[in-house]
Structures are given as C-alpha cells and as structure tokens.
XYZ file of C-alpha atoms in Angstrom:
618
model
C 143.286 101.488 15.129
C 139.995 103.033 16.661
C 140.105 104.045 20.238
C 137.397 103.526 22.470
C 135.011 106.242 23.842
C 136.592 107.950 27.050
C 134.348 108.269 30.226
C 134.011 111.812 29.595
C 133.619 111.373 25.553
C 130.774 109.595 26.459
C 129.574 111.244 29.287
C 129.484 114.279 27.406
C 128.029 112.379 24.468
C 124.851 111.279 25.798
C 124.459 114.780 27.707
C 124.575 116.329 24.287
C 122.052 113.568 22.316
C 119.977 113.891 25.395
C 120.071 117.502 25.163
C 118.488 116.978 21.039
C 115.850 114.521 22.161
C 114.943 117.026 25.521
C 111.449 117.894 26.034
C 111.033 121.475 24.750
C 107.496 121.654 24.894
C 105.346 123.368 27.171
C 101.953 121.808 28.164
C 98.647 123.091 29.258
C 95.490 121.693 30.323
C 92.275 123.714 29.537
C 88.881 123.482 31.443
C 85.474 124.176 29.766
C 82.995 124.874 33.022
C 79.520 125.153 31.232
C 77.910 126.249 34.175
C 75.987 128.639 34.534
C 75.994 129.758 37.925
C 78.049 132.135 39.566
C 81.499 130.711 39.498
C 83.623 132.805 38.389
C 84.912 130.563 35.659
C 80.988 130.006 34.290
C 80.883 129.823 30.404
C 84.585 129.956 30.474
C 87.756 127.971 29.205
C 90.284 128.088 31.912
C 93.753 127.341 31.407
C 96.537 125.079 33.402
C 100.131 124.805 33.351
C 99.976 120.965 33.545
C 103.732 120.867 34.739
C 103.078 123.540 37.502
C 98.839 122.819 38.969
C 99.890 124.225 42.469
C 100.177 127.770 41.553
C 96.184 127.566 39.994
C 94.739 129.211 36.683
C 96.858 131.270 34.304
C 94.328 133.117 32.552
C 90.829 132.301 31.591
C 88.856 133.270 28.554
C 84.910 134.100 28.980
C 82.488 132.599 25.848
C 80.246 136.095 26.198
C 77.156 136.227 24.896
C 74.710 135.562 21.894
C 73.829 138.873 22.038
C 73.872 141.724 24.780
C 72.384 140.107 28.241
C 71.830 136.017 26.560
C 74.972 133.466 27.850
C 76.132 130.922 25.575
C 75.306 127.487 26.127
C 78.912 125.541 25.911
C 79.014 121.934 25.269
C 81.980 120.883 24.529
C 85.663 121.631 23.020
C 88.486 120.115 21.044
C 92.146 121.450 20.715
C 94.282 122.001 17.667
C 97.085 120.137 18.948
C 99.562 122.008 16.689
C 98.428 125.400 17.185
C 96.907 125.035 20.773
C 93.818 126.623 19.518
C 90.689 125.322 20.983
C 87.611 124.797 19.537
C 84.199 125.162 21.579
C 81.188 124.170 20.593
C 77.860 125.773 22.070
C 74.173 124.846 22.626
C 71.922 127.700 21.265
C 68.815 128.097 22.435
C 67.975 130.899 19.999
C 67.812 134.701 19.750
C 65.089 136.373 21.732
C 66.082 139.668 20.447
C 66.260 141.305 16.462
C 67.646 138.063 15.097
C 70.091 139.758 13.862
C 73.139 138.743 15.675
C 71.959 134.691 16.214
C 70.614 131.793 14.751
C 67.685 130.257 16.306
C 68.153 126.562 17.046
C 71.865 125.701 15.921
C 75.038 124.837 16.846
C 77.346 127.451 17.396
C 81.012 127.063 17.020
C 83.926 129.649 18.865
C 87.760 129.177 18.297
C 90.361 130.636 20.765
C 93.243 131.266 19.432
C 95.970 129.974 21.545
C 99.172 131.978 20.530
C 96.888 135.119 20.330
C 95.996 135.162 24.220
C 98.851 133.581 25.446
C 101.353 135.866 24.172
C 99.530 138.669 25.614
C 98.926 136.778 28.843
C 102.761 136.447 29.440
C 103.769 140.105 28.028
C 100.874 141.792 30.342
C 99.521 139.291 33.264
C 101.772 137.142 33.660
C 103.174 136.565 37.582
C 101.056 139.537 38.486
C 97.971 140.118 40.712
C 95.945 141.558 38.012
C 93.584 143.124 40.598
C 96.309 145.489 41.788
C 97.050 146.625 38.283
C 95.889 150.247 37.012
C 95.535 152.243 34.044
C 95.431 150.278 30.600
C 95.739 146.835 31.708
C 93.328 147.415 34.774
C 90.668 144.673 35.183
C 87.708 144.926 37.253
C 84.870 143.238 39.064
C 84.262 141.992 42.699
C 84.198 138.513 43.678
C 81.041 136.979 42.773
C 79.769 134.545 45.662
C 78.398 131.304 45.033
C 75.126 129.697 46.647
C 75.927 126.091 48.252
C 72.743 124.855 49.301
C 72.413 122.341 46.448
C 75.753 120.957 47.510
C 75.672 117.644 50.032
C 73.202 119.161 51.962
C 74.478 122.385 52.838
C 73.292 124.771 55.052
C 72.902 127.731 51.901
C 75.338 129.965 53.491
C 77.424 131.321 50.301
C 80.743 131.847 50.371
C 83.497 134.061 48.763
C 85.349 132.612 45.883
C 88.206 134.691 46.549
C 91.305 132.129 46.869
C 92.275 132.100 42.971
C 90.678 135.053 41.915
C 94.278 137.228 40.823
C 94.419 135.584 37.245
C 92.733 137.283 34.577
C 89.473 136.688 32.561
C 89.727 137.124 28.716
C 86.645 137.861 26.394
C 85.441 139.661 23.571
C 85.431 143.593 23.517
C 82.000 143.801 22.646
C 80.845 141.454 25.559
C 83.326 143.586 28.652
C 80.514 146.047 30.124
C 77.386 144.483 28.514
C 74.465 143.842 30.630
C 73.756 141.107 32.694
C 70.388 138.789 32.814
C 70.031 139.593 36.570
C 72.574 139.951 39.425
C 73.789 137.242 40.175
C 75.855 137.474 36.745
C 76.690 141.093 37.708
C 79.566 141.236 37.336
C 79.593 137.977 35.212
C 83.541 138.140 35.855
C 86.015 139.247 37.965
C 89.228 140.456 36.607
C 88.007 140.725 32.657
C 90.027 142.415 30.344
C 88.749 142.968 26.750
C 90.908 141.975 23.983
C 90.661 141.783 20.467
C 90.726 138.434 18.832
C 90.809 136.568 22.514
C 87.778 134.698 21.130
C 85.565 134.200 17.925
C 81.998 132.730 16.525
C 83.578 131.256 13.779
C 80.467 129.527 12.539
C 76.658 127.676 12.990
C 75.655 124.440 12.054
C 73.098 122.357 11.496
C 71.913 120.286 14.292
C 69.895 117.393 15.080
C 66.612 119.342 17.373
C 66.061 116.776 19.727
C 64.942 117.616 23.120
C 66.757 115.459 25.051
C 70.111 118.466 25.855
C 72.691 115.596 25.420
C 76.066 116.271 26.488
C 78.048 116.242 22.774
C 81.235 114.732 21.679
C 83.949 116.993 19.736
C 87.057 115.819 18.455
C 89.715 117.826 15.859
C 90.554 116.705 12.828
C 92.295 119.436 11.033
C 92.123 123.178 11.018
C 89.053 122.725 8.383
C 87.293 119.985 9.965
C 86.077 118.746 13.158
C 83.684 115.494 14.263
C 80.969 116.190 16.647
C 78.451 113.769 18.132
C 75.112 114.894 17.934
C 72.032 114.131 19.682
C 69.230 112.362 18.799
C 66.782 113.213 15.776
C 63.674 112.768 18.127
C 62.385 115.427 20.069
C 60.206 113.054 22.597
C 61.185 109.736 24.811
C 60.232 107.246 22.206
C 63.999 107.391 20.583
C 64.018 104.375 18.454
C 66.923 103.301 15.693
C 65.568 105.481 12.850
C 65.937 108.799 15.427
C 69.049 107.596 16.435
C 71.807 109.862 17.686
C 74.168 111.376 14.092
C 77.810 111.570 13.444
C 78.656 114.935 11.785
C 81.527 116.484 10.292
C 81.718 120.236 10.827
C 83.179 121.919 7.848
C 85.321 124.931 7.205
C 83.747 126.425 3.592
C 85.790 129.448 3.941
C 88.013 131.600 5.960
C 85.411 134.832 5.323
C 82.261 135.345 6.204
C 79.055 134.482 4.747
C 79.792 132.043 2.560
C 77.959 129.477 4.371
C 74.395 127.652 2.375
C 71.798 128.446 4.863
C 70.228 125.475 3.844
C 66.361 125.897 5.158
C 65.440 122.208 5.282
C 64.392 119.576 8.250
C 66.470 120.584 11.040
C 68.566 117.517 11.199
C 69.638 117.580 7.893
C 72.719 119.543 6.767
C 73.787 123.081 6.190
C 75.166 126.143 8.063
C 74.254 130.057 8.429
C 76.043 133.545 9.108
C 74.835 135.363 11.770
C 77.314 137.155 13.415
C 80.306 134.679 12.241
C 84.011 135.393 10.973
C 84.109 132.651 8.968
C 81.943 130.339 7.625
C 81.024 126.374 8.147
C 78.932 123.893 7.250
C 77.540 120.820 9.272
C 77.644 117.415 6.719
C 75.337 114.227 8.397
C 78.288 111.031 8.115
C 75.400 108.242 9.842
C 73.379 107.308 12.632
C 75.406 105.681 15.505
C 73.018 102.891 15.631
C 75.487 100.139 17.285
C 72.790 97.700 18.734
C 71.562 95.193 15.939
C 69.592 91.872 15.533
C 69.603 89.408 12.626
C 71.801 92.280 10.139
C 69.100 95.214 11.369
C 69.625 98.010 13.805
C 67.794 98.120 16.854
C 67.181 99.853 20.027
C 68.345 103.260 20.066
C 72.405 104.105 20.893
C 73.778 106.229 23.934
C 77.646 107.149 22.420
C 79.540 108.712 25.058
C 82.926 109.233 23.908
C 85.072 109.558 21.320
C 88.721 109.491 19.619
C 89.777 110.618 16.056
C 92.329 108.581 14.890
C 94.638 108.362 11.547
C 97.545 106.548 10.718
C 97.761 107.958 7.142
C 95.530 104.236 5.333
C 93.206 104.193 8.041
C 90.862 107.376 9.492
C 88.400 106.985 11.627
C 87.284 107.721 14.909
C 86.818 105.576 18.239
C 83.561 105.809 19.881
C 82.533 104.599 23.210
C 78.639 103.063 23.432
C 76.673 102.751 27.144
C 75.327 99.509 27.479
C 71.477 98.973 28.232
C 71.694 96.677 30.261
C 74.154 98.297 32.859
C 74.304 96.183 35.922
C 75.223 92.827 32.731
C 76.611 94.824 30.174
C 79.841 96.201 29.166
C 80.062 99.398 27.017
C 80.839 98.940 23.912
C 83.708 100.503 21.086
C 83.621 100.391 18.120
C 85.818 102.244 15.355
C 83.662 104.618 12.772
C 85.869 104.532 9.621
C 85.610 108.119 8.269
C 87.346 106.661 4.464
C 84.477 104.365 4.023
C 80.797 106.706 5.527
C 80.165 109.005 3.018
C 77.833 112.167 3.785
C 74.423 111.785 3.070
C 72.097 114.524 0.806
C 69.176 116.540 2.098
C 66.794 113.707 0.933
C 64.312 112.335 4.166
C 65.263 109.395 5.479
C 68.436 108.574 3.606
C 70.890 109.432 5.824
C 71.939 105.258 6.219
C 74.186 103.150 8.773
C 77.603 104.525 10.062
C 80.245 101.926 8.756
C 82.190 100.419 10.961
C 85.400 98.546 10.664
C 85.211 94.848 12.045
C 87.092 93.948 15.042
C 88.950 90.765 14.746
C 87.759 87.633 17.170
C 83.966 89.700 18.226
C 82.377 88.896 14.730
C 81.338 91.970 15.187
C 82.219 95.780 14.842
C 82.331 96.452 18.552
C 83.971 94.555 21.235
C 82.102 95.112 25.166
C 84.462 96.389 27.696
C 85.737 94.682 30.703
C 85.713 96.232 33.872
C 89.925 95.273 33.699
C 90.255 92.874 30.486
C 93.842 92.258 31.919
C 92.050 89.689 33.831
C 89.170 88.733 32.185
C 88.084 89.463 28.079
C 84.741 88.138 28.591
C 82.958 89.503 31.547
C 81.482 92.518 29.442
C 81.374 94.882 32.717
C 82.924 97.642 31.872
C 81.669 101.939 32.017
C 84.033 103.842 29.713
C 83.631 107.076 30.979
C 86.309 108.343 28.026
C 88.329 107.009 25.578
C 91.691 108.237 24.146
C 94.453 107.313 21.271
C 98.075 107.976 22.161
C 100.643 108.556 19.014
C 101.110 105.069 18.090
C 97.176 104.011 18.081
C 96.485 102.320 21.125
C 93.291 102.804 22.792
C 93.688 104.655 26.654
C 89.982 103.783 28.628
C 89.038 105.718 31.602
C 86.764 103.192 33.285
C 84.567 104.458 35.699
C 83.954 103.161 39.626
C 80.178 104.499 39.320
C 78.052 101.842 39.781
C 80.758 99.303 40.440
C 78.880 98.267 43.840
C 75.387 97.136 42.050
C 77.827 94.443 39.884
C 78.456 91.724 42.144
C 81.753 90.860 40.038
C 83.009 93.927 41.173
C 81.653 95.198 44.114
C 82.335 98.129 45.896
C 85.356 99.072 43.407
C 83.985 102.550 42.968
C 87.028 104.124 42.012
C 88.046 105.454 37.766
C 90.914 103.061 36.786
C 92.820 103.557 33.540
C 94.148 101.364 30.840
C 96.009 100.210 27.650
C 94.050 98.251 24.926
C 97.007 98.152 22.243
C 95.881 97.482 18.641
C 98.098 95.264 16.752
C 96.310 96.416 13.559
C 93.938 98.581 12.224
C 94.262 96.258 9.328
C 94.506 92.409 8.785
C 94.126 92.194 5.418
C 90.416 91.244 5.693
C 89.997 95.243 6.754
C 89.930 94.029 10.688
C 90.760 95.504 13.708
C 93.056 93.762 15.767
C 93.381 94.259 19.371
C 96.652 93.086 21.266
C 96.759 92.066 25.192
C 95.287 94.700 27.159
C 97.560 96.439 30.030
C 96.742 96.457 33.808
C 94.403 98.547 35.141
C 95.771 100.824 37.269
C 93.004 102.470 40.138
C 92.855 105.663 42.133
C 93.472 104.372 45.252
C 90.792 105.317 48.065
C 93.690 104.829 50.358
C 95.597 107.554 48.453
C 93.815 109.988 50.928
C 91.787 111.890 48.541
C 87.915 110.215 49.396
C 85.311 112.369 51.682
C 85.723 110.184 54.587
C 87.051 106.771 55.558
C 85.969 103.529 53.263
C 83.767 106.515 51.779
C 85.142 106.452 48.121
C 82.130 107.953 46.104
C 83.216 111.647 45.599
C 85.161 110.373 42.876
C 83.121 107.872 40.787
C 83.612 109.353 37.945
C 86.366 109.505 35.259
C 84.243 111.788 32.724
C 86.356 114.995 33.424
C 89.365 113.472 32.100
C 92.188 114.162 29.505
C 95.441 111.684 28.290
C 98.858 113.548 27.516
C 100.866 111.070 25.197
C 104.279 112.912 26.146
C 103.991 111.720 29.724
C 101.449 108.462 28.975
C 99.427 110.450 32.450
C 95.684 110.359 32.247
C 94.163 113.785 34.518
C 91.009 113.478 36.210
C 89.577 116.619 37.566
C 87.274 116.506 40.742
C 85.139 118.953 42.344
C 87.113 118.663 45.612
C 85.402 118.119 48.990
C 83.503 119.856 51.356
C 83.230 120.620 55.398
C 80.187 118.573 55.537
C 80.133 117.647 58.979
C 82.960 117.370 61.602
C 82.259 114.002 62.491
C 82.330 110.848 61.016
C 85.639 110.349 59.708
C 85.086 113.518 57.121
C 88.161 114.947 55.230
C 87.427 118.526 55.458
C 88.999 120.715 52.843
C 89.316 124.720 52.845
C 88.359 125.879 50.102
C 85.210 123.978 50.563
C 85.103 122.358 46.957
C 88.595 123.460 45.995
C 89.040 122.164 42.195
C 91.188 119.014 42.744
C 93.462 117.214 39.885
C 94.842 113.681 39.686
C 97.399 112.315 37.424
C 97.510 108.639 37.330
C 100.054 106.873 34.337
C 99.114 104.309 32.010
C 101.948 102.655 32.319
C 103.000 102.683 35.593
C 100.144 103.101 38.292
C 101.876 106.047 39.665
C 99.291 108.480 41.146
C 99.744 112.072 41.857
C 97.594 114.761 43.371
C 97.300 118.287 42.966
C 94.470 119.552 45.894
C 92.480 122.763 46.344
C 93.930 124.717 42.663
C 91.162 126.996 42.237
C 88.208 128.111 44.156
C 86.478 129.921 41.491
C 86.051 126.611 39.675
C 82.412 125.208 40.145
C 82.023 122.175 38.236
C 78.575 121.329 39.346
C 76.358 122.555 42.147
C 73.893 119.956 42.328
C 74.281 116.258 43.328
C 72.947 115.461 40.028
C 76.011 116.203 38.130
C 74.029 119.181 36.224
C 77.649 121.095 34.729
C 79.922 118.925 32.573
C 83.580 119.503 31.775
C 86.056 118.327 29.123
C 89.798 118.364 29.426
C 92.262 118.204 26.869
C 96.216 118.791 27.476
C 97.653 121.364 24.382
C 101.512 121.818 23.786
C 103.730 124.234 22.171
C 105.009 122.535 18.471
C 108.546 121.839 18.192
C 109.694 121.698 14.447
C 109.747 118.595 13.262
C 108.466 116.596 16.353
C 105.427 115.194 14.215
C 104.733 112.277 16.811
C 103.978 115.099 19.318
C 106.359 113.386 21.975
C 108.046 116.595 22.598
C 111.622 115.718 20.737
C 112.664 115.349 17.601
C 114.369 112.163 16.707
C 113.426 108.806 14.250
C 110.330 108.105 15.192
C 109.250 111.245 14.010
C 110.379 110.380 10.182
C 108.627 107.048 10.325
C 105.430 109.580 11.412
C 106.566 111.587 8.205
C 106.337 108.713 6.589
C 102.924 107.188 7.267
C 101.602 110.496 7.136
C 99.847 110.486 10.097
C 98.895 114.136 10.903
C 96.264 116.672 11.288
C 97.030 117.128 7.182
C 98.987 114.979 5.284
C 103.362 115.728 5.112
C 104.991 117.612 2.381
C 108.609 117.522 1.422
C 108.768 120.818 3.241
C 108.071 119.330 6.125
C 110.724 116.445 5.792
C 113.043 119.291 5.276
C 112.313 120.710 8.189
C 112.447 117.184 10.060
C 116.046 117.001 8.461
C 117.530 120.221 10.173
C 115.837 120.109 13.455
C 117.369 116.277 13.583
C 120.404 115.838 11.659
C 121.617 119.528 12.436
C 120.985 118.980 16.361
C 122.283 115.231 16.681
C 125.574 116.597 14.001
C 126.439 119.703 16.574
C 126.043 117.844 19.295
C 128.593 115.327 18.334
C 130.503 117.088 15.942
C 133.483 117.306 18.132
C 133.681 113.677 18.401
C 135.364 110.991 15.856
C 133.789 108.424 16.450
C 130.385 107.936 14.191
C 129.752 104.310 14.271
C 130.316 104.776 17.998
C 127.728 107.706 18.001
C 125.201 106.200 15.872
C 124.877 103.071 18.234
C 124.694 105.253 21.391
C 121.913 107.241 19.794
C 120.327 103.680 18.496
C 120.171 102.769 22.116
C 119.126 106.119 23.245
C 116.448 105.978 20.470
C 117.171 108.418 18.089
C 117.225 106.061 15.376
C 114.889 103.650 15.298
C 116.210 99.902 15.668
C 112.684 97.939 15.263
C 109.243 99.497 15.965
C 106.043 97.711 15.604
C 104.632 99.487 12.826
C 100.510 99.285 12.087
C 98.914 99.572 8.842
C-alpha cells in the first residue's frame, strides 16, 4: 500500500520543483538617448539592472562618430533577446569629409555586443567609482554641464550633472581622444574607456530620403534580419498614398565585409554599401504602410508609430500601431503586417505594391481602432497607442497615452499612460482571421501616486512613448524625464536632481505601480518642451538553456514552444535535447530521493511544470 506524502516530503518537494522552475535570469533595461546635447549619456545606450534601478546606470556605451569630429544620428534600437545584443539604428546625414569612411544619405546600422561589454564591465568596473581608478583601467573626462534654459522656463543657469557620473562610458578605440565639433562636446564623455569590440557599424542601408526626420520603428527578428519602419518616400509636405511611409527588412548578406550590392538606384529603392562596415547588409522594400482606404483603394497618407514582431511558428508578422487623423474622433489603429504573405519588391519605379495585411475578425477590415480602455467600451475608437508589445503567448500589451485625453470630451482630463491586455484568441480562424479575445482592464498611473509636478497637475507624464514590456514579470516601464524646481509655490513637487531620470513599473495584470525616482542625472531625455530627443526601451535577459518561452524557467511550456517553433530561428532536435536535460535532469534530482512519482508528477502539474491544458493559437 502507498503512503501518503509527509509534511516535510512535501515541503521539501515543492522547495526542490520550485528551485527547477526559479528565475535564473538576470534582466536589464537599456536606454538609447539620441540627444545631442551635453548629457553625458548623448548618442549613448545606457544600461539598467531592471531588478536593482536605485543604484543608477551600470555602464554605458557611446555610438562615436561617422568619422573624426561628425556624431551619429541614433534613431532607434532593437535587442537580440537571446544574446542581449542590441541593435541601433542611426540617421546619417552624410560624410562631409574624404567619403571614405561614410555613406552619404543612408541608414546606418551598429550592434553591441552584450556578453562582450558586460563581461568586461563586471571583471573591471563593476561596484567601483571608475573615476578614482588609475593606470590601465583609468577613465577620464570632467563633468560636462548642461544648459536648462529650454526647460519649463528656466532661468539658463546650467548645472553639474555630477550625481551618477561614477559608471563608465564604453566606445570604440578609434573614437576615445578624437576631436570634438566644438566645446560643448569636449569632452563628449566622462568616464570613457576604449575597448575593442564594445561597439560596431555592422552595415548601411537603403533608405527612403524623405525630409520629414521621422522617428523610426526597429524590431528583431533573428540574428540575420531585422524590420525597420521607414519614413516617407516624399521629400516635401504633400505626402500622399503613393509616397507613403515603407516597411523594410534589413538583411544580413554576410558576416564579412564588403559583400554588400551598392545598388546606385532611386534612393528609396533597395540595396546596401560598405563604408567602414564589419559586415555587410542589405535593405529589401516589403510595402507601403498605406492603412487608410476608400472603396478597395488606399488613401490619405499613414503615420505608423509602433511596432511588434511576432511568430508563432504558421503565422509571422508584425503588429503595427497607426495615428489616427482625425485625433480628437479617432482611435489609432492596428493592424497585423503578415511577413509570410508581402513579398519584397524589385528595383522597378513604382512597383513596390500594398503591405498585406491579415483580416481581423468582426472589423471587416485589417485594422481594428483602439479604445481609450476597450474593457469598457469596443466602439468608441478613442484611443493613442503610444507603443505596442507581444508577450510569449501572443497577446497584444498597448501603452495608451493620457496626451490629449482633455480635448476628448469622453475622456476628459484622464491625462495619464494606462496599460493593457488585448488577448488574441487566434491568429487564425480558418478563413486566415485574426481573432481578438476580451480585452483586460486598463490599469492607469495614478496622479495620486505622487509622481505629477504639482497638485491636480498631471501633464509631466502624458506620455507612454519611452516604454518597454518584460514578459517574465508581465511589468510595462515607462521612463520620465523627472521634474524640476520650477517655482516654490504653487503646490510644485520639487525634485533634486532637477530632472532626475525617473522609472515606473506598472503590471498588466495587476495595476500594481512602482516607482523608481531621481536614477541618473546625466540622463537628458529632451531639453526642449517640444519633446525634440526620443528614447526606446527594451528589457534584455541572460538565456537559460532550454527556457525557449523566455519566462526565465525551464519547465512544459517551454516544449510546447519547441514545438510550435516559435523562436528567433526555427528548433532543432539539438535544441529539444537540450530542453530534455535542463528539465527532466533538474525536476529527476530534485525528486529523486522521493518514491512517490504519481505523487510528484501531480504536484509539479499543479505547480506547472507539466502542462495540464493551455490555450494553444494557431
């Protein structure tokens, strides 16, 4: 006869399968400041510990220069979420100098190599004051001071960044010591340290030459490919549907150099080059966003804001948000590019063709508008997405802005981001349909959380754009250039640093809110009321083998993941091997002591290890 579990079988039991299914990972949350000012983080990707904000930056890592003296023009980055290696994509005015070194007119892409600079961040830097250091790891470079007169009215006074300023700056050996534009880039960092292999130009691309510097979308696919939102064809005001912005897929040829076509054609077309590259890449033209259309034709001309590559190993595609025109009666719209079904277009004029998009179910259309919360209303079609984000099991995470909230009478004076759950029940009916489920609540950052400027004074953060989603912890971040000692009356929240980078965690699921104030004074997001400096935010991980749903543990879910093949790249058997000895060996250690396995598979059913039921999508 079988004897029950003790207490202390079973205690030790689940401490042991909880132990297997543990989050090993480490997570990080990088910053891309394109400004250009004289923060010390300008042109730079800064890095986060995203389970300790409070003690500020770890390291950052400095874009350089086109050539000697010339900054980079960052847009925009993606991260490998295997690797942790981020991808940045740059702006590029064009090389004043030999031409030798630079591209005129294209898109410029850099990789950082995660494991390269981290592992020499935590061997050299890390815990350390890097300013006090001395001989071979000695960094140098004052504080550079920033100008605040553009900010709410300020008085022009600079002032020090000097709070955050022990962490070290990263770059290229070839850009430490080369000269500046003017002074107020000298020096253009404090604390650099040059190391090899901390950053690369891995490539140019083609890009659409329009004049009108739109801020571009980038989103990883694999190690070979990414998709990047470009701006429009037309280089005046008059955009219209034929000039529409392009989807592009940016393509690795080859891991060497100069291997790249060159292709001399219309600018917008396709092609890359080899100036001063490691490896070489090519852009490929996928469509036109073109989302507006009347009686079967497009019209109007599209403003995509953000987007979300997606694959379930059937379906791959990408999620793309769409501003409204009409913004004060509109929603946004999203709409799902399938990536299986667009097929490049050649270097013929005017061929490049519609972007196909996958129907959504109920819309008779291939968009559905956006509710300000569609928990309580589908149809009001007043929502801002300021971003848009898949977790590991395909459900759409909106950031939804507050800006503007107060000139929609629905809403009113709202004015706060809010986050959300759109699950999709499908990404195929059978008729090839989307099919979205019941939408979660929308869960607001408070005003009464104690983070606006001043009392019933919300609008410092109206905006959700500088935001990331980590699916381990279902927690969107939104960053926030801080506050500032504007006046000492008037109910005013003054903060010291004045603009102190600010972070704030809010989950999906639950509402729960949590702040993270003042991290880094050498941060300047923008230093103009008009929002002139943009910022993207992605959270990175360390892998754990065979954790393919990227939830931090290995357990069943991550076979059925195996099994749909939804990854970067598709699974081997190598990798189901792998899957096998992280799971099996773990869970079989961990219990091995214990005779009970009916008794242990249960526990680690309910614990969910194995997989009972899971709504599966196809």
């Amino acid at each position: 006869m079988k004897r029950p579990l003790s207490l202390a079988t079973l205690t030790f039991l689940l401490t042991c399968i909880a132990a297997v299914s543990a989050n090993a990972q480490s997570r990080f949350l990088v910053l891309l400041n394109e400004n250009q000012n004289a923060s010390d983080s300008r042109r730079s990707v800064t890095y986060f510990d995203a389970d300790d904000f409070d003690s500020g930056p770890l390291f950052s890592v400095f874009l350089g220069f086109d050539f000697p003296g010339n900054f980079e023009d960052p847009d925009t980055l993606a991260v490998d979420p295997a690797t942790g290696d981020v991808y940045v994509t740059a702006f590029d005015s064009g090389d004043v100098g030999t031409g030798t070194t630079d591209t005129n007119g294209v898109i410029d892409i850099y990789k950082i190599p995660f494991n390269t600079v981290f592992t020499h961040w935590q061997t050299n830097f890390q815990g350390k004051n890097v300013r006090t250091l001395s001989g071979p790891l000695a960094v140098g470079g004052s504080a550079p001071t920033v100008d605040d007169s553009g900010i709410g009215g300020g008085g022009g006074a600079p002032y020090a960044n000097g709070s955050n300023l022990d962490y070290v700056t990263y770059g290229r050996l070839n850009d430490i010591g080369n000269p500046a534009p003017s002074t107020i880039f000298s020096p253009f960092h404090a604390n650099t340290f040059g190391l090899a292999g901390s950053i690369e130009k891995i490539g140019e691309v083609k890009r659409n030459n329009g004049g009108n510097f739109y801020e571009f979308s980038l989103d990883f696919v694999d190690e070979d490919t990414l998709f990047f939102m470009d701006e429009s064809i037309a280089t005046t005001a008059t955009d219209t549907a034929v000039t529409d912005h392009t989807y592009r897929l940016l393509n690795r040829v080859s891991t060497s150099p100069g291997l790249a076509s060159n292709y001399t054609g219309n600018d917008y077309y396709d092609g890359g080059y080899n100036l001063g590259t490691t490896e070489s890449w090519e852009s490929t033209r996928l469509g036109l966003v073109n989302s507006d259309f009347a009686a079967g034709l497009p019209i109007g001309h599209s403003e995509p804001e953000s987007s979300a590559y997606y694959t379930n190993g059937t379906v791959r595609g990408v999620w793309v948000t769409e501003s409204d025109s009409t913004p004060t009666t509109g929603g946004d719209d999203i709409m799902f590019l399938d990536l299986n079904a667009s097929t490049p277009s050649n270097h013929t004029a005017g061929d490049l063709g519609l972007a196909v998009y996958r129907p959504i179910s109920g819309f008779g259309a291939s968009s559905f508008a956006l509710d300000n919360d569609p928990s309580v209303s589908t149809s009001s079609n007043d929502g801002r997405a300021d971003n848009i984000f898949v977790d590991s099991n395909g459900d759409l995470i909106i950031v939804e802005s507050g800006f503007g909230d107060s000139a929609i009478p629905a809403i009113g004076v709202e004015q706060q981001p809010g986050v959300f759950r759109i699950p999709i029940d499908t990404y195929d009916n059978g008729s090839g349909e989307i099919v979205l489920g019941t939408p979660g609540p929308k869960f607001l950052l408070d005003g009464d959380a104690g983070f606006q400027r001043s009392t019933g004074d919300n609008s410092f953060l109206e905006r959700g754009i500088w935001s990331t989603f980590d699916p381990i912890t279902n927690n969107v971040y939104i960053v926030n250039p801080g506050s500032t000692e504007v006046s000492s009356g008037g109910g005013d929240v003054d903060e010291d640093p004045q603009f102190g980078m600010d972070i704030w965690s809010i989950n999906v699921d639950t509402g729960v809110v949590q702040s993270f104030l003042d991290l880094d004074e050498s941060v300047t997001m923008f230093l103009t009321a008009a929002f002139g400096d943009s910022v993207d935010f992605f959270t990175i991980s360390e892998g754990v083998e065979g954790d393919f749903d990227g939830d931090g543990d290995v357990d069943g879910r991550d076979f059925l993941a195996w099994q749909r093949g939804a990854s970067p790249s598709p699974f081997s058997p190598a990798d189901l091997a792998t899957w096998q000895t992280a799971y099996n060996g773990g869970l079989l250690s961990a219990v091995s002591s214990v005779p009970e396995p009916s008794s242990v598979f249960l526990i680690a059913m309910a614990l969910g290890l194995v997989p009972c039921s899971r709504r599966v999508r196809v």
